[in-house]
Amino acid sequence: MNALDDLDKVGVSVIEMLCECLLLFGSLEGKMYRGLFRRLRFTSVGPFWRCLKVQTRPPQFAFDPGSEVFRVPPSPKMATAEDELLLPRLPELFETSKQLLDEVEVATEPTGSRIIQDKVSKGLDLLKKAAEMLSQLDLFSRNEDLEEIASTDLKYLMVPAFQGALTMKQVNPSKRLDHLEWAREHFLNYLTQCQYYHVAEFELPKTKNNSTDNNTASSSMAYPSLVAMASQRQAKIERYKQKKEVEHRLSALKSAVESGQADDERVREYYLLHLRRWIGISLEEIESIDQEIKILREKDSSKEESTSYSSHQDRPPMKPFVLTRNVAQAKVFGAGYPSLASMTVNDWYDQHQKYGVLPDQGVAKTTPELKRGTQQQEDQEQKEDEDDEQMLHRAREWDDWKDTHPRGYGNRQNMG
């Protein structure tokens, strides 16, 4: 504890100078020291140094007034306490969560399987810790531009996008709407951050309040605007072309960056391409999320309507009502057809039997007078045919002439 007592006597300016020196070399730990120092600058230096030991694992050193060098002799008690309280570093959290996300996206197992869901939950826990550490360290400030952020720190801007992607992989039908809203919030935070740093030019999606207002306004319109649909289609085509170009450039830089052979400029370009790639993914995911949220809400509303309809069915049936106008009109004009029978069935049968028009096993009945009249007519015709010998002779001559003269005989029209 002597080293800590000596450190308490140094003063605030020495620690601040150390932080600025580390920042000159672009070290992440320097920003971590500065962020923690900003929160604890009004406390004693001893607790501040303990906090640094727990959060960032700095090199052990103490202050020697004669040589102006910081040294801390190793202490077994302090080492054991540090091993128990040490937290995973930010790069480790980021790389592990990124690896889990890649494994989930390329996995052949179903998304609802236990293995995939364990990876999803583990990745979300790691990303939550990384996001908390980023907020504690103030790694990204609104007072900085994109050029002022270190090349190795650009990748930490993708933490909200990774959170949204893993949240979309969660499988729980009862909480699907909550998962969609959380994923949309993560993607929107990522896009807002990228738009602030001017990573790429894109239109930020509308928030929930604006989208609800626009839905109520557009509900009054019968048909969607064709101009808006054409602009959306053109935007999708442009995003697709940019996505293909970004993926091609990433594949060219990936091997050099992962092997550590790339310079700072190529590393910066590599991470900026990743940021632009995730901008396109976030825009597409938010669009699909909005559509799915709309479907789920309509499904819930239909369920509520069905329950209310069933409650209406439990009520006693309403009494039928009759329009007096129709009743009065029916009394005057009638029903449009004879409502009362003019004769009974027996009367109808007797009438048809009298006229002899009833069928008798498929053969109509005839009266004796009708039979006698037809027979007389046939006899008369036969007698007339026998008496007319002249007509019979002429008919025979005509038949003989047709036998000796073929059809068309003599009709040559002076052709020989």
PDB file of C-alpha atoms in Angstrom, residues 70 78-79 92 145 148 182 209 214 241 273 283 291 308 370 382-383 388:
ATOM      1  CA  PHE A  70       6.610   5.204 -12.183  1.00  0.00           C
ATOM      2  CA  MET A  78      -2.701  -7.337  -5.169  1.00  0.00           C
ATOM      3  CA  ALA A  79      -2.108  -9.868  -7.970  1.00  0.00           C
ATOM      4  CA  GLU A  92     -11.787  -9.554 -27.009  1.00  0.00           C
ATOM      5  CA  ASP A 145     -15.045  13.944 -36.749  1.00  0.00           C
ATOM      6  CA  GLU A 148     -10.180  11.971 -35.749  1.00  0.00           C
ATOM      7  CA  TRP A 182     -35.393  -3.951 -29.943  1.00  0.00           C
ATOM      8  CA  ASN A 209     -43.805   8.504 -33.899  1.00  0.00           C
ATOM      9  CA  ASN A 214     -47.614   9.000 -41.674  1.00  0.00           C
ATOM     10  CA  LYS A 241     -25.111  -2.252 -56.571  1.00  0.00           C
ATOM     11  CA  LEU A 273     -16.229  -0.551 -46.048  1.00  0.00           C
ATOM     12  CA  LEU A 283     -31.741  -0.205 -43.966  1.00  0.00           C
ATOM     13  CA  GLN A 291     -43.558  -4.820 -42.503  1.00  0.00           C
ATOM     14  CA  SER A 308     -65.468  -9.273 -29.380  1.00  0.00           C
ATOM     15  CA  LEU A 370    -111.771 -39.335 -83.808  1.00  0.00           C
ATOM     16  CA  GLN A 382    -106.560 -44.734-101.249  1.00  0.00           C
ATOM     17  CA  LYS A 383    -109.630 -44.715-103.522  1.00  0.00           C
ATOM     18  CA  ASP A 388    -106.741 -41.790-111.349  1.00  0.00           C
TER      19      ASP A 388
END
